[in-house]
PDB file of C-alpha atoms and ligand atoms in Angstrom:
ATOM      1  CA  MET A   1      -0.232  -0.067  -0.026  1.00 43.00           C
ATOM      2  CA  ALA A   2       1.310   3.567  -1.135  1.00 45.00           C
ATOM      3  CA  TYR A   3       0.963   5.129   2.508  1.00 51.00           C
ATOM      4  CA  LYS A   4       1.638   8.888   2.355  1.00 59.00           C
ATOM      5  CA  PHE A   5       2.813   9.098   5.962  1.00 73.00           C
ATOM      6  CA  VAL A   6       4.776   6.618   8.088  1.00 88.00           C
ATOM      7  CA  ASP A   7       3.319   3.945  10.554  1.00 91.00           C
ATOM      8  CA  ASN A   8       6.329   4.043  13.071  1.00 91.00           C
ATOM      9  CA  TYR A   9       6.755   2.319  16.412  1.00 94.00           C
ATOM     10  CA  ARG A  10       5.136   5.154  18.353  1.00 94.00           C
ATOM     11  CA  GLU A  11       1.824   5.198  16.575  1.00 95.00           C
ATOM     12  CA  ARG A  12       1.802   1.355  16.253  1.00 96.00           C
ATOM     13  CA  GLY A  13       2.260   1.183  19.878  1.00 97.00           C
ATOM     14  CA  ALA A  14      -0.528   3.821  20.665  1.00 97.00           C
ATOM     15  CA  ARG A  15      -2.881   1.641  18.231  1.00 97.00           C
ATOM     16  CA  LYS A  16      -2.057  -1.453  20.388  1.00 98.00           C
ATOM     17  CA  LYS A  17      -3.345   0.288  23.415  1.00 98.00           C
ATOM     18  CA  LEU A  18      -6.401   1.631  22.064  1.00 98.00           C
ATOM     19  CA  VAL A  19      -7.055  -1.879  21.072  1.00 98.00           C
ATOM     20  CA  ALA A  20      -6.561  -2.893  24.726  1.00 98.00           C
ATOM     21  CA  HIS A  21      -8.859  -0.212  26.057  1.00 98.00           C
ATOM     22  CA  LEU A  22     -11.867  -0.876  23.430  1.00 98.00           C
ATOM     23  CA  GLU A  23     -11.580  -4.853  24.826  1.00 98.00           C
ATOM     24  CA  GLY A  24     -11.968  -3.449  28.114  1.00 98.00           C
ATOM     25  CA  ARG A  25     -14.881  -1.514  27.228  1.00 98.00           C
ATOM     26  CA  GLY A  26     -16.670  -4.565  26.010  1.00 98.00           C
ATOM     27  CA  ILE A  27     -15.905  -5.102  22.266  1.00 98.00           C
ATOM     28  CA  SER A  28     -15.190  -8.755  22.150  1.00 98.00           C
ATOM     29  CA  ASP A  29     -15.071  -9.639  18.558  1.00 98.00           C
ATOM     30  CA  LYS A  30     -11.369 -10.331  17.616  1.00 98.00           C
ATOM     31  CA  LYS A  31     -11.933  -9.650  14.095  1.00 98.00           C
ATOM     32  CA  VAL A  32     -12.919  -6.057  14.895  1.00 98.00           C
ATOM     33  CA  LEU A  33     -10.297  -5.406  17.348  1.00 98.00           C
ATOM     34  CA  GLU A  34      -7.753  -6.756  14.798  1.00 98.00           C
ATOM     35  CA  ALA A  35      -9.144  -4.279  12.244  1.00 98.00           C
ATOM     36  CA  ILE A  36      -9.004  -1.509  14.586  1.00 98.00           C
ATOM     37  CA  GLY A  37      -5.351  -2.500  15.096  1.00 98.00           C
ATOM     38  CA  LYS A  38      -4.579  -2.667  11.633  1.00 97.00           C
ATOM     39  CA  VAL A  39      -5.654   0.976  10.384  1.00 98.00           C
ATOM     40  CA  PRO A  40      -3.576   3.759  10.860  1.00 97.00           C
ATOM     41  CA  ARG A  41      -6.045   6.283  12.422  1.00 97.00           C
ATOM     42  CA  HIS A  42      -3.259   9.236  12.544  1.00 95.00           C
ATOM     43  CA  PHE A  43      -3.267   9.132   8.666  1.00 94.00           C
ATOM     44  CA  PHE A  44      -6.633  10.935   8.953  1.00 93.00           C
ATOM     45  CA  PHE A  45      -5.142  13.964  11.429  1.00 91.00           C
ATOM     46  CA  ASP A  46      -2.747  16.559  10.708  1.00 89.00           C
ATOM     47  CA  GLU A  47       0.765  15.809  11.928  1.00 89.00           C
ATOM     48  CA  THR A  48       0.117  18.155  14.385  1.00 91.00           C
ATOM     49  CA  PHE A  49      -2.614  15.977  16.026  1.00 92.00           C
ATOM     50  CA  TRP A  50      -0.977  12.878  15.762  1.00 92.00           C
ATOM     51  CA  ASN A  51      -0.926  12.791  19.868  1.00 93.00           C
ATOM     52  CA  GLN A  52      -4.488  12.722  19.546  1.00 95.00           C
ATOM     53  CA  ALA A  53      -5.405   9.781  17.096  1.00 96.00           C
ATOM     54  CA  TYR A  54      -5.456   6.926  19.141  1.00 98.00           C
ATOM     55  CA  LYS A  55      -7.439   8.232  21.864  1.00 98.00           C
ATOM     56  CA  ASP A  56     -10.888   6.919  22.376  1.00 98.00           C
ATOM     57  CA  ILE A  57     -12.587  10.278  21.091  1.00 97.00           C
ATOM     58  CA  ALA A  58     -14.273  11.741  18.176  1.00 94.00           C
ATOM     59  CA  PHE A  59     -12.178  14.649  16.714  1.00 93.00           C
ATOM     60  CA  PRO A  60     -12.830  17.524  13.928  1.00 88.00           C
ATOM     61  CA  ILE A  61     -10.147  16.768  11.403  1.00 78.00           C
ATOM     62  CA  GLY A  62     -10.877  20.128   9.389  1.00 75.00           C
ATOM     63  CA  ASP A  63     -13.362  20.702   6.431  1.00 71.00           C
ATOM     64  CA  GLY A  64     -16.173  20.900   9.209  1.00 72.00           C
ATOM     65  CA  GLN A  65     -15.912  16.879   9.442  1.00 77.00           C
ATOM     66  CA  THR A  66     -15.360  14.645  12.537  1.00 85.00           C
ATOM     67  CA  ILE A  67     -13.634  11.172  12.622  1.00 93.00           C
ATOM     68  CA  SER A  68     -16.162   9.071  14.576  1.00 94.00           C
ATOM     69  CA  GLN A  69     -14.719   7.693  18.058  1.00 97.00           C
ATOM     70  CA  PRO A  70     -13.279   4.331  17.913  1.00 98.00           C
ATOM     71  CA  TYR A  71     -15.465   2.818  20.429  1.00 98.00           C
ATOM     72  CA  THR A  72     -18.458   3.765  18.516  1.00 98.00           C
ATOM     73  CA  VAL A  73     -17.011   2.269  15.210  1.00 98.00           C
ATOM     74  CA  ALA A  74     -16.045  -0.813  16.789  1.00 98.00           C
ATOM     75  CA  TYR A  75     -19.664  -0.998  18.441  1.00 98.00           C
ATOM     76  CA  GLN A  76     -21.291  -0.674  15.051  1.00 98.00           C
ATOM     77  CA  SER A  77     -18.837  -2.969  13.521  1.00 98.00           C
ATOM     78  CA  GLU A  78     -19.403  -5.808  15.786  1.00 98.00           C
ATOM     79  CA  LEU A  79     -22.953  -5.719  15.240  1.00 98.00           C
ATOM     80  CA  LEU A  80     -22.534  -6.225  11.664  1.00 98.00           C
ATOM     81  CA  HIS A  81     -20.926  -9.524  11.691  1.00 98.00           C
ATOM     82  CA  ILE A  82     -19.257  -8.955   8.665  1.00 98.00           C
ATOM     83  CA  LYS A  83     -18.239 -12.166   6.729  1.00 98.00           C
ATOM     84  CA  LYS A  84     -15.590 -11.809   4.291  1.00 98.00           C
ATOM     85  CA  GLY A  85     -17.301 -10.682   0.735  1.00 98.00           C
ATOM     86  CA  ASP A  86     -20.238  -9.176   2.294  1.00 98.00           C
ATOM     87  CA  LYS A  87     -21.534  -6.591   0.381  1.00 98.00           C
ATOM     88  CA  VAL A  88     -21.838  -3.526   2.755  1.00 99.00           C
ATOM     89  CA  LEU A  89     -23.898   0.205   2.214  1.00 99.00           C
ATOM     90  CA  GLU A  90     -22.354   2.680   4.506  1.00 98.00           C
ATOM     91  CA  ILE A  91     -24.437   6.004   4.735  1.00 98.00           C
ATOM     92  CA  GLY A  92     -22.314   9.145   5.692  1.00 97.00           C
ATOM     93  CA  THR A  93     -18.618   8.424   4.810  1.00 97.00           C
ATOM     94  CA  GLY A  94     -17.170  11.348   6.450  1.00 95.00           C
ATOM     95  CA  SER A  95     -13.624  10.529   7.451  1.00 95.00           C
ATOM     96  CA  GLY A  96     -13.848   7.272   5.711  1.00 97.00           C
ATOM     97  CA  TYR A  97     -12.415   5.665   8.949  1.00 97.00           C
ATOM     98  CA  GLN A  98     -15.310   3.161   9.337  1.00 98.00           C
ATOM     99  CA  THR A  99     -15.041   2.477   5.910  1.00 98.00           C
ATOM    100  CA  CYS A 100     -11.382   1.322   6.013  1.00 98.00           C
ATOM    101  CA  ILE A 101     -12.457  -0.606   9.195  1.00 98.00           C
ATOM    102  CA  LEU A 102     -15.515  -2.464   7.050  1.00 98.00           C
ATOM    103  CA  MET A 103     -12.845  -3.214   4.292  1.00 98.00           C
ATOM    104  CA  GLU A 104     -10.260  -4.797   6.799  1.00 98.00           C
ATOM    105  CA  LEU A 105     -13.173  -6.907   7.904  1.00 98.00           C
ATOM    106  CA  GLY A 106     -13.545  -8.237   3.941  1.00 98.00           C
ATOM    107  CA  ALA A 107     -16.491  -6.124   3.129  1.00 98.00           C
ATOM    108  CA  ASN A 108     -17.182  -4.976  -0.344  1.00 98.00           C
ATOM    109  CA  VAL A 109     -18.144  -1.185   0.901  1.00 98.00           C
ATOM    110  CA  TYR A 110     -20.579   0.946  -1.028  1.00 99.00           C
ATOM    111  CA  THR A 111     -20.382   4.179   0.778  1.00 98.00           C
ATOM    112  CA  ILE A 112     -22.327   7.662   0.337  1.00 98.00           C
ATOM    113  CA  GLU A 113     -21.617  11.285   1.491  1.00 97.00           C
ATOM    114  CA  ARG A 114     -24.127  14.101   0.758  1.00 95.00           C
ATOM    115  CA  GLN A 115     -21.392  16.835   1.464  1.00 94.00           C
ATOM    116  CA  GLU A 116     -19.293  17.426  -1.659  1.00 95.00           C
ATOM    117  CA  SER A 117     -16.179  18.987   0.030  1.00 93.00           C
ATOM    118  CA  ILE A 118     -16.072  15.951   2.374  1.00 94.00           C
ATOM    119  CA  TYR A 119     -16.432  13.455  -0.453  1.00 95.00           C
ATOM    120  CA  ARG A 120     -13.779  15.195  -2.484  1.00 95.00           C
ATOM    121  CA  HIS A 121     -11.600  14.794   0.104  1.00 92.00           C
ATOM    122  CA  THR A 122     -12.326  11.417   1.220  1.00 94.00           C
ATOM    123  CA  ILE A 123     -12.029   9.789  -2.512  1.00 96.00           C
ATOM    124  CA  ARG A 124      -8.563  11.024  -2.649  1.00 94.00           C
ATOM    125  CA  VAL A 125      -7.602  10.004   0.996  1.00 93.00           C
ATOM    126  CA  LEU A 126      -8.715   6.572   1.067  1.00 96.00           C
ATOM    127  CA  PRO A 127      -7.413   4.892  -2.153  1.00 96.00           C
ATOM    128  CA  GLY A 128      -4.261   6.779  -1.383  1.00 93.00           C
ATOM    129  CA  MET A 129      -4.057   4.429   1.781  1.00 94.00           C
ATOM    130  CA  GLY A 130      -5.060   1.488  -0.162  1.00 95.00           C
ATOM    131  CA  TYR A 131      -8.733   1.545   0.601  1.00 97.00           C
ATOM    132  CA  ASN A 132     -10.643   1.034  -2.730  1.00 97.00           C
ATOM    133  CA  ALA A 133     -14.349   1.300  -1.805  1.00 98.00           C
ATOM    134  CA  HIS A 134     -16.900   2.536  -4.148  1.00 98.00           C
ATOM    135  CA  PHE A 135     -17.576   6.024  -3.302  1.00 98.00           C
ATOM    136  CA  PHE A 136     -21.065   7.857  -4.061  1.00 98.00           C
ATOM    137  CA  LEU A 137     -21.976  11.477  -3.634  1.00 98.00           C
ATOM    138  CA  GLY A 138     -25.663  12.096  -2.488  1.00 98.00           C
ATOM    139  CA  ASP A 139     -28.725  11.453  -0.275  1.00 98.00           C
ATOM    140  CA  GLY A 140     -27.930   8.260   1.439  1.00 98.00           C
ATOM    141  CA  SER A 141     -31.316   8.332   3.320  1.00 98.00           C
ATOM    142  CA  LYS A 142     -32.700   6.939   0.085  1.00 97.00           C
ATOM    143  CA  GLY A 143     -30.171   4.361   0.108  1.00 98.00           C
ATOM    144  CA  ILE A 144     -28.335   3.453  -3.017  1.00 98.00           C
ATOM    145  CA  PRO A 145     -31.295   1.691  -5.032  1.00 98.00           C
ATOM    146  CA  GLU A 146     -29.034   0.936  -8.371  1.00 98.00           C
ATOM    147  CA  HIS A 147     -26.681  -1.156  -6.319  1.00 98.00           C
ATOM    148  CA  ALA A 148     -28.930  -2.774  -3.630  1.00 98.00           C
ATOM    149  CA  SER A 149     -29.411  -5.256  -2.314  1.00 98.00           C
ATOM    150  CA  TYR A 150     -27.064  -5.418   0.508  1.00 99.00           C
ATOM    151  CA  ASP A 151     -26.251  -8.002   3.020  1.00 98.00           C
ATOM    152  CA  LYS A 152     -25.466  -5.254   5.876  1.00 99.00           C
ATOM    153  CA  ILE A 153     -26.396  -1.226   5.768  1.00 99.00           C
ATOM    154  CA  ILE A 154     -24.623   0.754   8.307  1.00 99.00           C
ATOM    155  CA  VAL A 155     -25.658   4.319   9.052  1.00 98.00           C
ATOM    156  CA  THR A 156     -23.028   6.536  10.771  1.00 97.00           C
ATOM    157  CA  ALA A 157     -25.172   9.661  11.567  1.00 95.00           C
ATOM    158  CA  GLY A 158     -28.495  10.138  13.660  1.00 96.00           C
ATOM    159  CA  ALA A 159     -31.457   9.239  11.914  1.00 98.00           C
ATOM    160  CA  PRO A 160     -35.248  10.434  13.066  1.00 97.00           C
ATOM    161  CA  TRP A 161     -36.395   7.030  12.213  1.00 97.00           C
ATOM    162  CA  VAL A 162     -35.404   3.960  10.123  1.00 98.00           C
ATOM    163  CA  PRO A 163     -35.854   5.019   6.644  1.00 97.00           C
ATOM    164  CA  GLU A 164     -38.042   2.661   4.607  1.00 97.00           C
ATOM    165  CA  ALA A 165     -35.678   2.641   1.771  1.00 97.00           C
ATOM    166  CA  LEU A 166     -32.838   1.011   3.604  1.00 98.00           C
ATOM    167  CA  LEU A 167     -35.225  -1.798   4.940  1.00 98.00           C
ATOM    168  CA  LYS A 168     -36.082  -2.545   1.095  1.00 98.00           C
ATOM    169  CA  GLN A 169     -32.615  -2.544   0.198  1.00 98.00           C
ATOM    170  CA  LEU A 170     -31.515  -5.094   2.714  1.00 98.00           C
ATOM    171  CA  LYS A 171     -31.439  -8.698   1.815  1.00 98.00           C
ATOM    172  CA  ILE A 172     -33.177 -11.178   3.514  1.00 98.00           C
ATOM    173  CA  GLY A 173     -31.160 -12.376   6.525  1.00 98.00           C
ATOM    174  CA  GLY A 174     -29.085  -8.979   6.335  1.00 98.00           C
ATOM    175  CA  ILE A 175     -28.441  -6.577   9.114  1.00 98.00           C
ATOM    176  CA  LEU A 176     -29.036  -2.947   9.525  1.00 98.00           C
ATOM    177  CA  VAL A 177     -27.401  -0.897  12.040  1.00 98.00           C
ATOM    178  CA  ILE A 178     -28.640   2.741  12.547  1.00 98.00           C
ATOM    179  CA  PRO A 179     -28.638   5.343  15.517  1.00 98.00           C
ATOM    180  CA  VAL A 180     -32.161   6.686  16.080  1.00 98.00           C
ATOM    181  CA  GLY A 181     -33.539   9.097  18.131  1.00 98.00           C
ATOM    182  CA  ASP A 182     -33.352  13.229  18.179  1.00 96.00           C
ATOM    183  CA  GLU A 183     -30.922  15.739  17.359  1.00 91.00           C
ATOM    184  CA  ASN A 184     -28.962  15.209  20.793  1.00 93.00           C
ATOM    185  CA  ILE A 185     -29.320  11.368  21.473  1.00 97.00           C
ATOM    186  CA  GLN A 186     -30.066   8.333  19.750  1.00 98.00           C
ATOM    187  CA  LYS A 187     -30.539   4.621  20.484  1.00 98.00           C
ATOM    188  CA  MET A 188     -28.226   2.300  18.634  1.00 98.00           C
ATOM    189  CA  VAL A 189     -31.081   0.061  16.293  1.00 98.00           C
ATOM    190  CA  THR A 190     -30.584  -3.254  14.789  1.00 98.00           C
ATOM    191  CA  VAL A 191     -32.648  -4.342  12.254  1.00 98.00           C
ATOM    192  CA  ILE A 192     -32.736  -7.859  10.898  1.00 98.00           C
ATOM    193  CA  ARG A 193     -34.851  -8.707   7.615  1.00 98.00           C
ATOM    194  CA  ILE A 194     -35.993 -12.302   8.388  1.00 98.00           C
ATOM    195  CA  SER A 195     -38.479 -12.270   5.458  1.00 98.00           C
ATOM    196  CA  GLU A 196     -39.851 -10.628   2.327  1.00 97.00           C
ATOM    197  CA  THR A 197     -41.845  -8.737   4.768  1.00 97.00           C
ATOM    198  CA  ASP A 198     -40.662  -9.164   8.547  1.00 98.00           C
ATOM    199  CA  TYR A 199     -38.138  -7.382  10.448  1.00 98.00           C
ATOM    200  CA  ASP A 200     -36.644  -7.858  14.078  1.00 98.00           C
ATOM    201  CA  ARG A 201     -35.583  -4.652  15.520  1.00 98.00           C
ATOM    202  CA  ILE A 202     -33.592  -4.391  18.627  1.00 98.00           C
ATOM    203  CA  GLU A 203     -32.721  -1.256  20.678  1.00 98.00           C
ATOM    204  CA  LEU A 204     -29.291  -1.266  22.368  1.00 98.00           C
ATOM    205  CA  ASP A 205     -27.050   1.620  23.895  1.00 98.00           C
ATOM    206  CA  THR A 206     -27.157   5.542  23.719  1.00 98.00           C
ATOM    207  CA  PHE A 207     -24.947   7.215  21.377  1.00 97.00           C
ATOM    208  CA  ARG A 208     -24.488  10.801  20.005  1.00 94.00           C
ATOM    209  CA  PHE A 209     -24.238  11.401  16.285  1.00 93.00           C
ATOM    210  CA  VAL A 210     -24.408  14.184  13.747  1.00 92.00           C
ATOM    211  CA  PRO A 211     -27.825  14.165  12.221  1.00 93.00           C
ATOM    212  CA  LEU A 212     -28.645  12.260   8.948  1.00 96.00           C
ATOM    213  CA  VAL A 213     -29.844  15.185   6.814  1.00 95.00           C
ATOM    214  CA  GLY A 214     -31.925  13.986   3.659  1.00 95.00           C
ATOM    215  CA  ASP A 215     -35.145  13.266   1.902  1.00 92.00           C
ATOM    216  CA  GLN A 216     -35.837  10.429   4.472  1.00 86.00           C
ATOM    217  CA  ALA A 217     -34.256  12.213   7.424  1.00 87.00           C
ATOM    218  CA  TRP A 218     -33.885  15.388   9.570  1.00 89.00           C
TER     219      TRP A 218
HETATM  220  N1  SAH B   1     -18.231   7.545   9.302  1.00 56.42           N
HETATM  221  C1  SAH B   1     -17.550   8.714   9.668  1.00 56.42           C
HETATM  222  C2  SAH B   1     -18.077   9.592  10.462  1.00 56.42           C
HETATM  223  C3  SAH B   1     -19.214  10.101   9.802  1.00 56.42           C
HETATM  224  S1  SAH B   1     -20.062  11.601  10.485  1.00 56.42           S
HETATM  225  C4  SAH B   1     -16.138   7.730  10.135  1.00 56.42           C
HETATM  226  O1  SAH B   1     -15.908   7.042  10.180  1.00 56.42           O
HETATM  227  O2  SAH B   1     -15.630   8.824  10.884  1.00 56.42           O
HETATM  228  C5  SAH B   1     -21.532  11.500   9.516  1.00 56.42           C
HETATM  229  C6  SAH B   1     -21.339  12.128   7.942  1.00 56.42           C
HETATM  230  O3  SAH B   1     -22.603  11.868   7.382  1.00 56.42           O
HETATM  231  C7  SAH B   1     -21.215  13.345   7.869  1.00 56.42           C
HETATM  232  O4  SAH B   1     -19.876  13.342   6.996  1.00 56.42           O
HETATM  233  C8  SAH B   1     -22.429  13.985   7.388  1.00 56.42           C
HETATM  234  O5  SAH B   1     -21.967  14.785   6.009  1.00 56.42           O
HETATM  235  C9  SAH B   1     -22.968  12.672   6.429  1.00 56.42           C
HETATM  236  N2  SAH B   1     -24.213  12.611   6.357  1.00 56.42           N
HETATM  237  C10 SAH B   1     -25.399  13.395   6.997  1.00 56.42           C
HETATM  238  N3  SAH B   1     -26.281  13.066   6.321  1.00 56.42           N
HETATM  239  C11 SAH B   1     -26.293  12.444   5.194  1.00 56.42           C
HETATM  240  C12 SAH B   1     -27.343  11.591   4.111  1.00 56.42           C
HETATM  241  N4  SAH B   1     -28.479  11.771   4.187  1.00 56.42           N
HETATM  242  N5  SAH B   1     -26.285  11.065   3.119  1.00 56.42           N
HETATM  243  C13 SAH B   1     -25.217  10.644   3.286  1.00 56.42           C
HETATM  244  N6  SAH B   1     -24.400  11.171   4.146  1.00 56.42           N
HETATM  245  C14 SAH B   1     -24.894  11.951   5.010  1.00 56.42           C
END
């Protein structure tokens, strides 16, 4: 992989500590922990802030965008139960960090971002790191019907409800993970499609995401 930055012993050491911290917080899926251990999160940061890159916090990384908290990324990734070759739709590309984790888990990722400046930034950065996802610019609250259906769908912005379009684009047996609530606080929701017409819905822990803005959202 043609990395622009170096991944030296200091960053590798900090990344190992982050993995141990996430395990301590209850992330138990070894593959998810391994993926967190592989993706050089400091590559998303300006070199001045490399000392922040492996803290378990969300961080503003310029262009008005935020890189998600590692715990949140690990939590959503674990719920998806990614299998190698799974076709995954990600809504809210943002920094692309979550995209990289999904790809390390073996997913074939279709990711959509609504803000053009962020989209333009990420389509440069990720392939430069060797992560060649399928990138789209647009309103992901409607999914990407042209490429449906998906084994898994992950929404990385807070939604007021579960958009109907996403339910339709999920394969039978597929899993959708989406934070649902108001602008301030959301519950992580997992939806499993059990048949053409039936879905199982489970509500989990509380999180705080930036709002999902769009036709089928805020
Ligand atoms: N997944 C990112 C964090 C994303 S923050 C990470 O790993 O760091 C949420 C992103 O969702 C923001 O970039 C925001 O612009 C985007 N977003 C909000 N509503 C959207 C929509 N309807 N479709 C696509 N992207 C959306």
